[in-house]
């Protein structure tokens, strides 16, 4: 790092010394970075907070990113990863990165949905029959990244740079104490979800609370909610979902696509040498593959053990509920398109999915038929 860039980074952080939360950060920032081999550059320490509890698999996935960045930079970048609540709450990461209280964040865009509903279109939208891989393609090749930059920087004036990684598997419809078989069965449930999924399910008669993952089971125990979803079998199992409900519904259109959002304070990011900027950016792609492999292994193992060891009954969400979700999306899309920017985003996504989704569906094999042939009697469809 040049002397000018080093001074810029130090000046950017100097305002933190007065705040309580900043006090903890300043102690780390005050330590002189080590001179690397050759003596030409000093290590840059990036303080990243996630929106995940320390015990969640998402924190392991964030660590996979940090480890890869450090390795690819030869130690010129050090990433200090903190869990949700270490500096700010789970839903406050965007503000903290924007304000320079932390350097970087690991979260999902829907966690700042309350600032602008368009955030959800970059993680929890209708996706028009696509999946998370389809929508990751839209972000990087179909114009989504420029629309994201326009939203965050031009429209909202945020001082951030962001990248997307780990196209997630479709999220379970979630956990219920009793079986739900039709769309009418959902009426009156107090349900946890986030983003536009909240609007979707409110339209289907549910009362929705938007809570971070670490607050879900306590809310269930207090009766604040009586059904919920979070993301995946591993996270759900680790925070004790099976202790408060036993019916687990997989397959849903409420969050058919989502990806991690890794954000950086723009001043910090642009102060770095170009090769370090590239490592932070393309490290997201590297970690995305690692995250997917970890998820395949761990999610499948935990789903099996939830069913085998914890008395959970695994269901596939009924076609009647799925049909109701699609019809609810129709209503929400019509409302969202009254906003010119969101209409541009939705039009862009529709055009991408119409073309790319057609290829994916036509080229894809019928995996259900093959699975049932080789493993007869296992699927509960």
XYZ file of C-alpha atoms in Angstrom:
381
model
C 0.000 0.000 0.000
C 1.356 3.473 -0.827
C 1.914 6.014 1.960
C -0.991 8.148 0.661
C -3.353 5.181 0.694
C -2.209 4.171 4.150
C -2.848 7.706 5.481
C -6.263 7.786 3.826
C -7.246 4.559 5.577
C -5.984 5.797 8.950
C -7.795 9.127 8.577
C -11.009 7.382 7.640
C -10.913 5.435 10.869
C -9.777 8.215 13.190
C -13.314 9.388 14.012
C -14.085 6.041 15.655
C -12.066 6.699 18.797
C -14.882 8.524 20.592
C -17.658 5.900 20.323
C -18.268 2.921 22.571
C -18.568 0.428 19.751
C -15.684 2.095 17.961
C -13.487 1.790 21.022
C -13.235 -1.928 20.567
C -12.330 -1.439 16.927
C -9.782 1.271 17.569
C -7.733 -1.036 19.760
C -7.206 -3.381 16.832
C -6.640 -0.558 14.371
C -3.978 0.984 16.600
C -1.683 -2.014 16.319
C 0.999 -1.388 13.694
C 0.582 -3.773 10.750
C 3.442 -6.143 10.071
C 5.847 -5.442 7.198
C 5.701 -8.301 4.702
C 8.600 -10.070 3.068
C 10.578 -7.620 0.946
C 9.550 -4.630 3.049
C 7.541 -2.977 0.265
C 4.009 -3.217 1.630
C 2.117 -3.480 4.884
C -0.788 -5.720 5.722
C -4.241 -4.163 5.686
C -6.648 -5.426 8.352
C -10.304 -5.385 7.332
C -12.888 -5.630 10.081
C -15.908 -7.519 8.783
C -19.071 -8.210 10.756
C -21.660 -10.689 9.585
C -25.373 -10.884 10.292
C -24.993 -14.441 11.623
C -24.561 -15.903 15.097
C -21.110 -17.349 15.767
C -22.550 -20.885 15.776
C -24.347 -20.626 12.424
C -23.067 -22.362 9.297
C -23.275 -19.004 7.516
C -20.486 -17.785 9.794
C -18.397 -20.755 8.631
C -19.149 -19.722 5.063
C -18.068 -16.161 5.788
C -14.851 -17.591 7.257
C -14.258 -19.521 4.029
C -14.279 -16.170 2.239
C -11.916 -14.527 4.734
C -9.463 -17.429 4.601
C -9.335 -17.331 0.810
C -8.766 -13.584 0.713
C -5.859 -13.861 3.136
C -4.316 -16.779 1.251
C -4.650 -15.182 -2.203
C -3.197 -11.888 -0.984
C -0.151 -13.567 0.516
C -1.024 -12.007 3.851
C -1.328 -8.445 2.542
C -5.026 -8.560 3.488
C -6.161 -9.754 6.900
C -9.878 -10.105 7.546
C -11.064 -10.013 11.146
C -14.475 -11.682 11.073
C -16.997 -10.823 13.805
C -20.447 -12.369 14.415
C -23.764 -10.544 14.592
C -23.943 -8.260 17.604
C -20.192 -7.873 18.048
C -20.422 -4.229 16.953
C -23.966 -3.750 15.631
C -27.135 -5.836 15.379
C -27.758 -8.201 12.477
C -29.996 -5.788 10.565
C -27.622 -2.810 11.072
C -24.619 -4.074 9.111
C -25.319 -1.948 6.033
C -25.427 1.267 8.070
C -22.246 0.357 9.919
C -20.326 -0.297 6.692
C -21.703 2.860 5.096
C -20.661 4.949 8.113
C -17.208 3.381 8.395
C -17.861 1.864 11.819
C -16.871 -1.469 10.302
C -14.994 -1.998 7.037
C -17.075 -4.791 5.565
C -20.203 -6.859 6.045
C -21.425 -10.351 5.213
C -25.222 -10.496 5.005
C -28.143 -10.716 2.558
C -29.715 -7.713 0.783
C -33.132 -8.437 2.231
C -31.804 -7.430 5.671
C -31.970 -3.777 4.568
C -35.344 -4.164 2.850
C -36.780 -1.664 5.340
C -34.702 1.107 3.714
C -35.832 0.328 0.168
C -38.079 -2.517 -0.971
C -36.003 -2.875 -4.129
C -33.312 -4.516 -1.970
C -35.426 -7.651 -1.921
C -35.318 -7.945 -5.714
C -31.595 -8.673 -5.371
C -32.239 -11.622 -3.060
C -35.861 -12.446 -2.291
C -38.040 -11.679 -5.285
C -40.436 -13.499 -7.598
C -37.613 -14.792 -9.900
C -40.229 -15.819 -12.514
C -39.445 -19.536 -12.487
C -35.701 -19.161 -12.186
C -33.517 -20.360 -9.332
C -30.582 -18.912 -7.423
C -28.093 -19.856 -10.144
C -30.328 -18.200 -12.730
C -30.478 -15.011 -10.677
C -26.754 -15.014 -9.931
C -26.286 -15.113 -13.687
C -28.652 -12.154 -14.011
C -26.632 -10.205 -11.444
C -23.294 -10.708 -13.181
C -24.278 -11.096 -16.850
C -27.817 -9.769 -17.217
C -27.476 -6.206 -15.928
C -28.250 -6.800 -12.258
C -24.926 -5.552 -10.938
C -25.318 -2.144 -12.577
C -28.898 -1.861 -11.266
C -27.607 -2.766 -7.779
C -24.936 -0.055 -8.060
C -27.553 2.438 -9.216
C -29.795 1.597 -6.266
C -27.147 1.634 -3.564
C -24.908 4.456 -4.762
C -26.995 6.770 -6.978
C -30.470 6.460 -5.452
C -29.663 5.747 -1.811
C -26.320 7.565 -1.656
C -24.615 4.694 0.154
C -20.852 4.689 0.489
C -20.514 0.988 -0.246
C -19.330 -1.473 -2.882
C -21.033 -4.884 -2.950
C -20.748 -8.312 -4.553
C -22.993 -11.390 -4.543
C -21.932 -14.976 -3.864
C -23.282 -18.431 -2.948
C -26.521 -18.925 -4.898
C -28.550 -20.616 -2.175
C -30.735 -23.665 -2.490
C -34.486 -22.907 -2.469
C -35.432 -22.141 1.087
C -37.833 -24.351 3.034
C -41.349 -23.071 3.578
C -40.505 -23.797 7.180
C -41.560 -25.154 10.530
C -45.113 -25.748 11.753
C -46.462 -27.447 14.855
C -49.214 -29.119 12.846
C -49.563 -30.088 9.213
C -50.594 -27.493 6.620
C -51.920 -28.925 3.376
C -53.763 -26.116 1.610
C -53.378 -22.389 1.124
C -56.453 -21.901 3.299
C -54.651 -23.656 6.193
C -52.180 -20.753 6.402
C -54.751 -18.170 7.380
C -54.052 -16.635 10.792
C -50.561 -18.027 11.358
C -48.013 -15.697 13.000
C -45.028 -16.404 10.793
C -41.412 -15.283 10.552
C -39.835 -14.417 7.227
C -38.101 -11.387 5.698
C -38.313 -9.024 2.738
C -40.890 -9.315 -0.001
C -41.661 -12.804 1.301
C -43.372 -10.976 4.175
C -45.651 -9.172 1.722
C -46.248 -12.416 -0.154
C -47.411 -14.369 2.877
C -49.381 -11.509 4.380
C -51.382 -11.589 1.151
C -52.049 -15.258 1.895
C -53.504 -14.476 5.325
C -50.466 -14.811 7.576
C -49.331 -12.220 10.139
C -45.602 -11.788 9.527
C -42.766 -10.756 11.837
C -39.347 -9.976 10.340
C -36.683 -11.271 12.742
C -32.982 -12.183 12.437
C -32.144 -15.864 12.768
C -30.928 -15.713 16.349
C -34.295 -14.391 17.586
C -36.566 -16.973 15.940
C -36.774 -19.781 18.506
C -37.146 -17.431 21.512
C -39.984 -15.701 19.643
C -41.586 -19.086 18.997
C -41.286 -20.017 22.674
C -42.902 -16.733 23.760
C -45.765 -17.093 21.293
C -44.739 -14.058 19.254
C -44.787 -16.386 16.236
C -46.207 -19.878 15.768
C -44.486 -20.853 12.489
C -41.292 -19.759 10.774
C -38.660 -20.234 8.130
C -35.007 -19.258 8.142
C -32.913 -20.794 5.390
C -31.665 -24.379 5.535
C -31.638 -27.615 7.595
C -28.254 -26.930 9.209
C -29.001 -23.439 10.480
C -32.465 -24.554 11.554
C -31.107 -27.533 13.453
C -28.360 -25.563 15.183
C -30.704 -22.947 16.607
C -33.123 -25.579 17.901
C -36.008 -25.478 15.417
C -36.921 -29.087 16.168
C -37.427 -28.209 19.832
C -40.405 -25.983 19.006
C -41.973 -27.620 15.912
C -41.865 -31.017 14.205
C -43.359 -30.487 10.735
C -40.742 -29.259 8.281
C -41.868 -28.183 4.804
C -39.368 -28.105 1.942
C -39.916 -26.360 -1.409
C -41.380 -22.889 -1.664
C -41.615 -19.855 -3.935
C -41.372 -17.369 -1.081
C -37.552 -17.362 -1.290
C -36.704 -19.447 -4.325
C -33.484 -17.487 -4.794
C -31.084 -15.722 -2.444
C -27.343 -15.086 -2.264
C -24.889 -13.605 0.199
C -24.099 -9.921 -0.143
C -20.509 -9.038 0.753
C -20.130 -5.276 1.118
C -17.213 -2.929 1.721
C -16.941 0.681 2.744
C -16.285 2.357 -0.586
C -13.559 4.672 0.735
C -11.639 1.720 2.112
C -12.144 -0.415 -0.991
C -11.005 2.296 -3.375
C -7.962 3.108 -1.214
C -6.555 -0.370 -1.825
C -4.143 -1.344 -4.580
C -5.949 -2.703 -7.666
C -4.741 -6.252 -7.119
C -6.128 -6.251 -3.562
C -9.447 -4.894 -4.829
C -9.506 -7.763 -7.319
C -8.827 -10.306 -4.574
C -11.712 -8.985 -2.486
C -14.005 -9.065 -5.526
C -13.052 -12.398 -7.057
C -12.601 -14.030 -3.678
C -16.402 -13.899 -3.533
C -16.526 -16.265 -6.508
C -14.008 -18.615 -4.922
C -15.888 -18.718 -1.626
C -19.160 -19.193 -3.503
C -17.976 -22.588 -4.748
C -16.648 -23.542 -1.318
C -19.921 -22.455 0.318
C -21.934 -24.600 -2.100
C -19.873 -27.716 -1.425
C -20.119 -27.194 2.347
C -23.882 -26.692 2.053
C -24.415 -29.850 0.000
C -22.552 -31.909 2.578
C -23.908 -30.359 5.760
C -27.499 -29.579 4.746
C -28.130 -33.131 3.561
C -26.559 -34.611 6.690
C -28.598 -32.430 9.024
C -31.838 -33.071 7.149
C -31.285 -36.800 7.517
C -30.517 -36.479 11.227
C -33.473 -34.165 11.897
C -35.737 -36.827 10.466
C -33.962 -39.848 11.953
C -32.898 -38.572 15.386
C -35.149 -35.647 16.314
C -38.592 -36.840 15.285
C -39.061 -34.295 12.518
C -41.547 -35.108 9.784
C -40.227 -33.796 6.463
C -42.881 -32.788 3.933
C -42.828 -31.372 0.449
C -44.976 -28.234 0.365
C -48.297 -28.971 -1.324
C -49.086 -27.877 -4.860
C -52.074 -25.926 -3.534
C -49.836 -23.782 -1.311
C -47.277 -23.330 -4.096
C -50.034 -22.260 -6.498
C -51.266 -19.791 -3.898
C -47.768 -18.334 -3.585
C -47.485 -17.765 -7.341
C -50.880 -16.065 -7.405
C -49.791 -13.889 -4.505
C -46.616 -12.940 -6.393
C -48.813 -11.759 -9.285
C -50.497 -9.243 -6.969
C -47.214 -8.052 -5.452
C -45.521 -7.641 -8.821
C -48.358 -5.399 -10.008
C -47.875 -3.222 -6.919
C -44.081 -3.104 -7.205
C -44.179 -2.103 -10.853
C -45.808 1.185 -9.934
C -42.287 2.229 -8.893
C -40.265 3.011 -12.069
C -36.964 1.639 -10.767
C -38.482 -1.615 -9.537
C -40.266 -2.040 -12.861
C -36.920 -1.722 -14.635
C -35.416 -4.362 -12.358
C -38.368 -6.731 -12.791
C -38.400 -6.247 -16.577
C -34.674 -7.009 -16.676
C -35.141 -10.149 -14.579
C -38.102 -11.347 -16.661
C -36.174 -10.978 -19.912
C -33.203 -12.879 -18.459
C -35.263 -15.715 -16.974
C -37.380 -16.127 -20.102
C -34.230 -16.841 -22.115
C -31.949 -18.516 -19.581
C -34.696 -20.396 -17.733
C -35.885 -21.887 -21.010
C -32.420 -23.321 -21.583
C -32.102 -24.602 -18.019
C -35.481 -26.336 -18.062
C -35.141 -27.828 -21.534
C -31.577 -29.021 -20.921
C -32.214 -30.336 -17.415
C -32.850 -34.001 -16.754
C -35.804 -35.425 -14.846
C -33.894 -36.042 -11.628
C -36.983 -37.251 -9.732
C -37.563 -40.177 -12.082
C -33.908 -41.191 -11.924
C -33.717 -40.821 -8.139
C -36.860 -42.900 -7.598
C -35.443 -45.599 -9.872
C -32.179 -45.927 -7.961
C -33.554 -45.205 -4.467
C -37.158 -46.431 -4.552
C -39.527 -45.437 -1.759
C -37.417 -42.652 -0.242
C -39.191 -39.584 -1.606
C -42.247 -38.278 0.187
C -43.795 -36.264 -2.645
